[in-house]
JSON list of C-alpha atoms in Angstrom, two decimals:
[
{"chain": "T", "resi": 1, "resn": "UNK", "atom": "CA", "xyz": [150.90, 45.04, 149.65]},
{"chain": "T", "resi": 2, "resn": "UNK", "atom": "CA", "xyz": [148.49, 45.22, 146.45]},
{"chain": "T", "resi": 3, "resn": "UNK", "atom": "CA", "xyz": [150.84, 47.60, 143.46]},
{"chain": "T", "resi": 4, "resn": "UNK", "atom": "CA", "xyz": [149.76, 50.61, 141.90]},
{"chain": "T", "resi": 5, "resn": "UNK", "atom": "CA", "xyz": [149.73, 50.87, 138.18]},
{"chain": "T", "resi": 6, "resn": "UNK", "atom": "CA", "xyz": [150.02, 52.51, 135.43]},
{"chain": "T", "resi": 7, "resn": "UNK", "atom": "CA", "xyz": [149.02, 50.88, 132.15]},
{"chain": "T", "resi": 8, "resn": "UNK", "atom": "CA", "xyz": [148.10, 51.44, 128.72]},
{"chain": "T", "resi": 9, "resn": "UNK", "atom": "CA", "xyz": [144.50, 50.91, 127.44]},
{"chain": "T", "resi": 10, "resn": "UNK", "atom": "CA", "xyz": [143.19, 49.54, 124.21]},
{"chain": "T", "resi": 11, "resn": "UNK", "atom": "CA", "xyz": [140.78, 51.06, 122.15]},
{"chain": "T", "resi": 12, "resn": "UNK", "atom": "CA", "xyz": [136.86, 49.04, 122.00]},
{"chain": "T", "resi": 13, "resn": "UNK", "atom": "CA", "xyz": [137.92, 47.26, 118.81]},
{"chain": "T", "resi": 14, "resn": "UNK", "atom": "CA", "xyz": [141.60, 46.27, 120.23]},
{"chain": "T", "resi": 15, "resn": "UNK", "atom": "CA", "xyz": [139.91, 45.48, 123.96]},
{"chain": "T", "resi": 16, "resn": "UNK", "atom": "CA", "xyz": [137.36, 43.07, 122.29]},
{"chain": "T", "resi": 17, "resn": "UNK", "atom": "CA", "xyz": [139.79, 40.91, 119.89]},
{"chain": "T", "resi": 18, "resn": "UNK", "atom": "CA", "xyz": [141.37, 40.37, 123.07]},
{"chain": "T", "resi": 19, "resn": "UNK", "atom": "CA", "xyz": [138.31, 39.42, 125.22]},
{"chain": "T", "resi": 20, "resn": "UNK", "atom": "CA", "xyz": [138.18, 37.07, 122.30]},
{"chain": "T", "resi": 21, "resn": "UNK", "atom": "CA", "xyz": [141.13, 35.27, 122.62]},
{"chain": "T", "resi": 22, "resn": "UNK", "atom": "CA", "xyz": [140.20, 35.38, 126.65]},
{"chain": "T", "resi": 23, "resn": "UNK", "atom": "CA", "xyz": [136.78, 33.67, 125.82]},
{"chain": "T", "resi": 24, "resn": "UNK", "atom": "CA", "xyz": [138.34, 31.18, 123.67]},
{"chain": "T", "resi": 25, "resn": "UNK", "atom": "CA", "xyz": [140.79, 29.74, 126.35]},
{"chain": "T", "resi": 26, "resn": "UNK", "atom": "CA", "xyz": [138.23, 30.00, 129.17]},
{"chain": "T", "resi": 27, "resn": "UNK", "atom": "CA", "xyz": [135.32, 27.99, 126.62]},
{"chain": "T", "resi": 28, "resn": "UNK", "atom": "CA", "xyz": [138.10, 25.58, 126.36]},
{"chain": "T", "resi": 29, "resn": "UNK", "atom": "CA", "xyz": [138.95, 25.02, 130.61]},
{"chain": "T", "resi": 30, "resn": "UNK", "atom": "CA", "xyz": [141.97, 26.90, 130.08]},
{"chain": "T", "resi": 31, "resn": "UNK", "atom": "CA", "xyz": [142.91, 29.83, 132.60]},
{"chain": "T", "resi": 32, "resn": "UNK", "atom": "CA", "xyz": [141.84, 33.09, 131.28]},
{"chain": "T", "resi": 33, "resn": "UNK", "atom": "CA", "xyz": [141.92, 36.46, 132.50]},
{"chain": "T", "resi": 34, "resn": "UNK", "atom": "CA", "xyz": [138.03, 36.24, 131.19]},
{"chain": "T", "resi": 35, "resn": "UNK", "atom": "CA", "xyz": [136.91, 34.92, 135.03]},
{"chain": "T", "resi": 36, "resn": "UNK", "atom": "CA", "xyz": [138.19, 37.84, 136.51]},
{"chain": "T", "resi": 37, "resn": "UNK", "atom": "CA", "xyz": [136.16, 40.14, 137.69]},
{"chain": "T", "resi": 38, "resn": "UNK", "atom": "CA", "xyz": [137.83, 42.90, 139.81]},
{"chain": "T", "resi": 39, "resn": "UNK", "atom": "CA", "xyz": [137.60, 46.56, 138.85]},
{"chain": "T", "resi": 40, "resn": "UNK", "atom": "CA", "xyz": [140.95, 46.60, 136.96]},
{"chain": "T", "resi": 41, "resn": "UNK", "atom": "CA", "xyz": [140.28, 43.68, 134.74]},
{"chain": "T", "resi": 42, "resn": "UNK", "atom": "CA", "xyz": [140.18, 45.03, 130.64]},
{"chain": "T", "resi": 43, "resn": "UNK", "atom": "CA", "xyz": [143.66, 44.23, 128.26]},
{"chain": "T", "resi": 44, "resn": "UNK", "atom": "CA", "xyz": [146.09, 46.84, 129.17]},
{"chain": "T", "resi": 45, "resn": "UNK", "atom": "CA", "xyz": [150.48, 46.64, 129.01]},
{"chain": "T", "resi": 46, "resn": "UNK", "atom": "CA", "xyz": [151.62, 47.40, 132.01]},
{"chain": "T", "resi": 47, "resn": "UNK", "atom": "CA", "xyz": [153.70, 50.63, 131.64]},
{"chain": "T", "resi": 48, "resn": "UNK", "atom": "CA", "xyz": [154.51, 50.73, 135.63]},
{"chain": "T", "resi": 49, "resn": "UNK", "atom": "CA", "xyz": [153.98, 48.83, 138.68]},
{"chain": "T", "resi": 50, "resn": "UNK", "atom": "CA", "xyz": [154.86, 50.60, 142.23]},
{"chain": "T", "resi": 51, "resn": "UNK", "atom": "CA", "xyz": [153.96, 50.12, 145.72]},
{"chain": "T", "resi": 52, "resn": "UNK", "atom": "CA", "xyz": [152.93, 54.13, 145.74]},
{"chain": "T", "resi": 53, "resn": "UNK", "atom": "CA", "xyz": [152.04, 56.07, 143.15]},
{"chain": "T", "resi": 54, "resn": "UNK", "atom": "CA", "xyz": [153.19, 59.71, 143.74]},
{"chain": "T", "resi": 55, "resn": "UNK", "atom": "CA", "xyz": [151.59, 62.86, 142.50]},
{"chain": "T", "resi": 56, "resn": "UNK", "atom": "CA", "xyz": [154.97, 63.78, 140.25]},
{"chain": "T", "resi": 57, "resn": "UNK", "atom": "CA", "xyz": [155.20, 60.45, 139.17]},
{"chain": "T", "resi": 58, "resn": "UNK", "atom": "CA", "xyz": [151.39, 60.80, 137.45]},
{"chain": "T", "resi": 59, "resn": "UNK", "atom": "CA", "xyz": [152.39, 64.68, 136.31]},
{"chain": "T", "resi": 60, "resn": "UNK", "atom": "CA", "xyz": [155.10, 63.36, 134.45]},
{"chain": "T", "resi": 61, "resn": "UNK", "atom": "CA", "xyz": [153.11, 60.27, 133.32]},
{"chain": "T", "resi": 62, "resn": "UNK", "atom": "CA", "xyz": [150.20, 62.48, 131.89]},
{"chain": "T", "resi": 63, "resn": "UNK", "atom": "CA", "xyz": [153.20, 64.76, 130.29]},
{"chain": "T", "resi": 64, "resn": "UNK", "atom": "CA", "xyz": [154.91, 62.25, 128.13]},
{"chain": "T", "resi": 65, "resn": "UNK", "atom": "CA", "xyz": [151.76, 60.04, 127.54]},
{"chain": "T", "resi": 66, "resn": "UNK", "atom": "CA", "xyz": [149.11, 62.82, 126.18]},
{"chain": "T", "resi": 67, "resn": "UNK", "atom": "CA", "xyz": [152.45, 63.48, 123.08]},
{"chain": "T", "resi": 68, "resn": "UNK", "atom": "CA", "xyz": [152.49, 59.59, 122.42]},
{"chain": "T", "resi": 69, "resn": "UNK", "atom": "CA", "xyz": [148.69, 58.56, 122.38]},
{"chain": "T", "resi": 70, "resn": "UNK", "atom": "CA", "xyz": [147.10, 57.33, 120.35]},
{"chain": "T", "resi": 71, "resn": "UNK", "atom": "CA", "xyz": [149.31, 54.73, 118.87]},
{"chain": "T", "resi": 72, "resn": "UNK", "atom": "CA", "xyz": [149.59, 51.58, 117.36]},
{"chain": "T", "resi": 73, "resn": "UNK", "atom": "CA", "xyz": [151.80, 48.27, 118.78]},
{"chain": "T", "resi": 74, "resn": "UNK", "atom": "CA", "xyz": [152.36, 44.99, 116.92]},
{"chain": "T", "resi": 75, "resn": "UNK", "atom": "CA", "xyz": [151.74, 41.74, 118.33]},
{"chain": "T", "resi": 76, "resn": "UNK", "atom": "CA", "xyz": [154.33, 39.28, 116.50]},
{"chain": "T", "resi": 77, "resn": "UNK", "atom": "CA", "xyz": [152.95, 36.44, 118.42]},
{"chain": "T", "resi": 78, "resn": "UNK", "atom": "CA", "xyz": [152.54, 34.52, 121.78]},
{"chain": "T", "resi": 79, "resn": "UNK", "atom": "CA", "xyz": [154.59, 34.95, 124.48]},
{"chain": "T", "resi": 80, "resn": "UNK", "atom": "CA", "xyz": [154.90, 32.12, 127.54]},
{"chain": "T", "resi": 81, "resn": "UNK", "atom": "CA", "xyz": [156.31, 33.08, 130.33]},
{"chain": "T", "resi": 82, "resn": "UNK", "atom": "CA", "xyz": [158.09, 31.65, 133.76]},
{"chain": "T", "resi": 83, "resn": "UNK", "atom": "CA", "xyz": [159.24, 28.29, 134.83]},
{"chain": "T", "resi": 84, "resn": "UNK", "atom": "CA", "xyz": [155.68, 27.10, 136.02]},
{"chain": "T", "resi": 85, "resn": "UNK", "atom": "CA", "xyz": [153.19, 27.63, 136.76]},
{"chain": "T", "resi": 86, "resn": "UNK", "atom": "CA", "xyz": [153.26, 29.77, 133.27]},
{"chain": "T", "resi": 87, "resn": "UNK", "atom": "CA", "xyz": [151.78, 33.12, 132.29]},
{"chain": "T", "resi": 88, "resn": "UNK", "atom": "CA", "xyz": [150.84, 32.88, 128.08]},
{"chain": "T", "resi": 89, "resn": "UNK", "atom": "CA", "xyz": [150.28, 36.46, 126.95]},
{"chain": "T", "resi": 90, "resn": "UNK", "atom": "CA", "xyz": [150.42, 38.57, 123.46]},
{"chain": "T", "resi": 91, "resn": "UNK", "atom": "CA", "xyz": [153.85, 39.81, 122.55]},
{"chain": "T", "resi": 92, "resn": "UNK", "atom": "CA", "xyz": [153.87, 43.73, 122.04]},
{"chain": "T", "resi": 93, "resn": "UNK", "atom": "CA", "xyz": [156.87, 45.74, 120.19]},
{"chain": "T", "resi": 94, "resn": "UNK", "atom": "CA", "xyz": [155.75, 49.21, 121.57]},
{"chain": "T", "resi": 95, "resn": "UNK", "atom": "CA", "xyz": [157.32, 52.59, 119.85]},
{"chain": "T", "resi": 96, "resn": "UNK", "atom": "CA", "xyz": [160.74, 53.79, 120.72]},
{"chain": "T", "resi": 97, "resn": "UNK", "atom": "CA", "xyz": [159.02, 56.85, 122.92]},
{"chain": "T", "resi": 98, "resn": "UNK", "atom": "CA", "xyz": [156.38, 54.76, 124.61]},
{"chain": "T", "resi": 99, "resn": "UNK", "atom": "CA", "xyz": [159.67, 52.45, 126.00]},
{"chain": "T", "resi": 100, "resn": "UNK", "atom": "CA", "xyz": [161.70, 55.81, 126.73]},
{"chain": "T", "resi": 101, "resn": "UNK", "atom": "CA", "xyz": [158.95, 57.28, 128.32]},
{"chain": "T", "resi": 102, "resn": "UNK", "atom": "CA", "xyz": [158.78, 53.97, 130.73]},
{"chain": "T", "resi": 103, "resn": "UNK", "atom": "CA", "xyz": [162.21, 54.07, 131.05]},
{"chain": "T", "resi": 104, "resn": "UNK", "atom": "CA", "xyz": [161.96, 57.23, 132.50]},
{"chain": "T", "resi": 105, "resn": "UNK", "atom": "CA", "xyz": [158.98, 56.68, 135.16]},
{"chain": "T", "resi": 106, "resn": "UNK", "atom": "CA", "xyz": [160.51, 53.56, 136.13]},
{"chain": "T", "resi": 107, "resn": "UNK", "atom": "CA", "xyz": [163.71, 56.32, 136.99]},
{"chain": "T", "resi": 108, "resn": "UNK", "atom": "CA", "xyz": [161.44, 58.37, 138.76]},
{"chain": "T", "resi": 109, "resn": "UNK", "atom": "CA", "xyz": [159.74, 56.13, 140.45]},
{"chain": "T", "resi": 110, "resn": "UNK", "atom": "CA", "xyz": [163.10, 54.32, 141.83]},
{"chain": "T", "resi": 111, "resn": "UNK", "atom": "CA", "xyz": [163.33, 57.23, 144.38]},
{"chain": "T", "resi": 112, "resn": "UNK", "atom": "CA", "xyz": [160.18, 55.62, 146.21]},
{"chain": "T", "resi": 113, "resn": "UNK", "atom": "CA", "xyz": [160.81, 51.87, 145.49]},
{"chain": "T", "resi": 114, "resn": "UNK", "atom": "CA", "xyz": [163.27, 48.99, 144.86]},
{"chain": "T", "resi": 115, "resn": "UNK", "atom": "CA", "xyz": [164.95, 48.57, 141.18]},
{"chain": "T", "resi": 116, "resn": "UNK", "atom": "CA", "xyz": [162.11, 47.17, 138.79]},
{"chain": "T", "resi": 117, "resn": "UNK", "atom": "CA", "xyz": [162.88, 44.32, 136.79]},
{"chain": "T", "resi": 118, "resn": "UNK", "atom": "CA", "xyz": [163.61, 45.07, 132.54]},
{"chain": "T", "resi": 119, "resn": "UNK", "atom": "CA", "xyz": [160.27, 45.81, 131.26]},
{"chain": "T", "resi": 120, "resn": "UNK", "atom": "CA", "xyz": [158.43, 43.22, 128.90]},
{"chain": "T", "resi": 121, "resn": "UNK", "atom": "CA", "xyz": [155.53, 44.82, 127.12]},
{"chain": "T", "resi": 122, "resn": "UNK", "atom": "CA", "xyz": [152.91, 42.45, 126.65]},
{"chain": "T", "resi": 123, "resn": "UNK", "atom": "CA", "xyz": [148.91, 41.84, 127.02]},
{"chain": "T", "resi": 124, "resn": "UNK", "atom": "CA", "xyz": [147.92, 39.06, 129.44]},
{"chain": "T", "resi": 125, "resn": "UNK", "atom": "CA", "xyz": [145.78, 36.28, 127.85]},
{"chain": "T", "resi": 126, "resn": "UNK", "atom": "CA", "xyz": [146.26, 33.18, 131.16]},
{"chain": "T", "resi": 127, "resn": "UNK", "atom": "CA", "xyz": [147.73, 33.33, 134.12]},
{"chain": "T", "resi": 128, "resn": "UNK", "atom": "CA", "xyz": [149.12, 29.68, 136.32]},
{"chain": "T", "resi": 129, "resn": "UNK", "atom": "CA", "xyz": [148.81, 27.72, 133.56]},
{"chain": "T", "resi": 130, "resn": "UNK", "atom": "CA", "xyz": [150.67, 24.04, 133.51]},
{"chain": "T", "resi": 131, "resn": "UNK", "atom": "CA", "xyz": [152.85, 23.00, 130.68]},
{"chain": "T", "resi": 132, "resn": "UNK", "atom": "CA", "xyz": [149.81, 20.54, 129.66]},
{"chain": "T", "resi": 133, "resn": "UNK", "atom": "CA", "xyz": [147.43, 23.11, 129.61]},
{"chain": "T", "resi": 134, "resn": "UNK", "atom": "CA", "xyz": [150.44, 25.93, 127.48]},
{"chain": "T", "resi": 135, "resn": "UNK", "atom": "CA", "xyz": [150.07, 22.99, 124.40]},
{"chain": "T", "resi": 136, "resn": "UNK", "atom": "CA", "xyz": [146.07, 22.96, 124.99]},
{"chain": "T", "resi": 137, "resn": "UNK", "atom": "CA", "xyz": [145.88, 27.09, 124.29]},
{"chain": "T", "resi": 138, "resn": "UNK", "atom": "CA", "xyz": [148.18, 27.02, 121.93]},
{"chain": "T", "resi": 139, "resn": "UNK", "atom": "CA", "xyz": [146.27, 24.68, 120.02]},
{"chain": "T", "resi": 140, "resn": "UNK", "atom": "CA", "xyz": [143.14, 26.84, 120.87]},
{"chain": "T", "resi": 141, "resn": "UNK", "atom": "CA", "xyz": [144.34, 29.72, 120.28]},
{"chain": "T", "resi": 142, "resn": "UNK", "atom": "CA", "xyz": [145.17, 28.57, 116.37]},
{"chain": "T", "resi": 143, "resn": "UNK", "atom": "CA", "xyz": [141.82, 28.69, 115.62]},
{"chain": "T", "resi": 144, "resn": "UNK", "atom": "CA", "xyz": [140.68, 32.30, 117.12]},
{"chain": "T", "resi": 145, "resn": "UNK", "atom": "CA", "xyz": [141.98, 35.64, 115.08]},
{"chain": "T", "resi": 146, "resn": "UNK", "atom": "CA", "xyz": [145.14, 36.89, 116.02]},
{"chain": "T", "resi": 147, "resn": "UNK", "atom": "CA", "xyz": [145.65, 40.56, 116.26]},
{"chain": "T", "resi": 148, "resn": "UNK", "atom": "CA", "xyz": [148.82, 41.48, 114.80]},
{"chain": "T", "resi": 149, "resn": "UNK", "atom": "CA", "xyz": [148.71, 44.77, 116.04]},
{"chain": "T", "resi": 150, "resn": "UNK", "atom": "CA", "xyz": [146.48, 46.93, 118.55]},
{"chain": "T", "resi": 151, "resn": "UNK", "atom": "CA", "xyz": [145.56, 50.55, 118.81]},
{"chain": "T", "resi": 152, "resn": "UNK", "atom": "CA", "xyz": [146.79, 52.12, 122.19]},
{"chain": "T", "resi": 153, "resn": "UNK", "atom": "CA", "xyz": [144.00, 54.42, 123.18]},
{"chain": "T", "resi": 154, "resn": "UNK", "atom": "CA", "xyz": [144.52, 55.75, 126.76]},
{"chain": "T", "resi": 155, "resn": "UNK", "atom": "CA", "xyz": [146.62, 55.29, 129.88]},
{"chain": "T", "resi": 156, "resn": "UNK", "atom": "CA", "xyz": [145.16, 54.52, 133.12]},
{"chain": "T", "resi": 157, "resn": "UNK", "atom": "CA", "xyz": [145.86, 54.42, 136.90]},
{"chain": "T", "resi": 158, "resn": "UNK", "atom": "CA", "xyz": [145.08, 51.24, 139.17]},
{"chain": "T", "resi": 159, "resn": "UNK", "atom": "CA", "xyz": [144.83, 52.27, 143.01]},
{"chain": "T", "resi": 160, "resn": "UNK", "atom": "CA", "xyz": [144.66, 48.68, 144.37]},
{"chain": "T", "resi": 161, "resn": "UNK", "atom": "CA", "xyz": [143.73, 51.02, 148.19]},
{"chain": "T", "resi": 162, "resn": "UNK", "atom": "CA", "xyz": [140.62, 51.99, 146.47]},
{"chain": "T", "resi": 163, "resn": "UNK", "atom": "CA", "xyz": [140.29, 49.87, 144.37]},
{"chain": "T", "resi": 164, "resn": "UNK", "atom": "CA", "xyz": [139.48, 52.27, 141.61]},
{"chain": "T", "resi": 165, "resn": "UNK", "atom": "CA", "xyz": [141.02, 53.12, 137.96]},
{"chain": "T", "resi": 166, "resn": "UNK", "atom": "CA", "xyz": [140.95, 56.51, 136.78]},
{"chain": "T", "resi": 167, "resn": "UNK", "atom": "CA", "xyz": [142.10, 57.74, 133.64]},
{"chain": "T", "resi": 168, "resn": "UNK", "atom": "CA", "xyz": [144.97, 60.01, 133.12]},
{"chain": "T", "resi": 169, "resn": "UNK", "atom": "CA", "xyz": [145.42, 60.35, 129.44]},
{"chain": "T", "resi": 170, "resn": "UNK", "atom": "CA", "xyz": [142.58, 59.83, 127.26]}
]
């Protein structure tokens, strides 16, 4: 069964230096979230992934969210992750609230699911990528701006039954 989301949206400037870095690894062969083209796809950090997404959960979500949005994140550098195939994504150091406020939905949300693994902030550049093709972006990716941070704009709501995403902060 498809999860329901929750994730944090980038403002234009912040989605498009990202749809940069996607371009790049997709103009080079590489696996790039740039290919995809469901209704979900734009940069976001997943704040919380469920199989449900209850009508308190989103009340609290639109609470704690509309008091910490806007803000900005850093981005101290790649981040590769699994044991192959590999996902390579931005790291993202989010503020103390915007982790407590996770924290706290992935509490609430516990009541309806199993335990979620520890959260790892971070913006998706590839997905099932081999450890050839990790070097090859790296090496791409070199040449293409880095962002070192990225302005937080909004928080949104994937419904993978409707396939629809609907704002519910900003």
């Amino acid at each position: 069964m498809p999860a329901h989301s929750l994730d944090l949206v980038l403002s234009p400037a912040s989605d498009d230096l990202i749809r940069s870095r996607w371009a790049a690894l997709h103009g080079a062969g590489l696996p790039s979230l740039a290919t995809h083209r469901g209704a979900s796809n734009a940069p976001h950090i997943t704040a919380l992934s469920a199989p449900s997404m209850p009508e308190h959960v989103l009340a609290r979500a639109r609470e704690m969210f509309s008091a910490l949005l806007p803000c900005s994140v850093d981005i101290p550098g790649l981040l590769v992750v699994g044991h192959g195939p590999f996902v390579l994504a931005e790291s993202v150091i989010v503020p103390p609230g915007v982790t407590e406020a996770v924290r706290e939905l992935e509490r609430i949300a516990a009541e309806s699911r199993p335990p979620a693994r520890p959260w790892v902030p971070h913006l998706t550049l590839g997905k099932r990528l081999t450890a050839s093709q990790v070097g090859k972006a790296l090496e791409v990716l070199a040449d293409v701006p880095a962002p070192r941070a990225v302005e937080i704009t909004g928080l949104r709501r994937w419904d993978p039954d409707q396939r629809v995403t609907a704002m519910v902060v900003g």
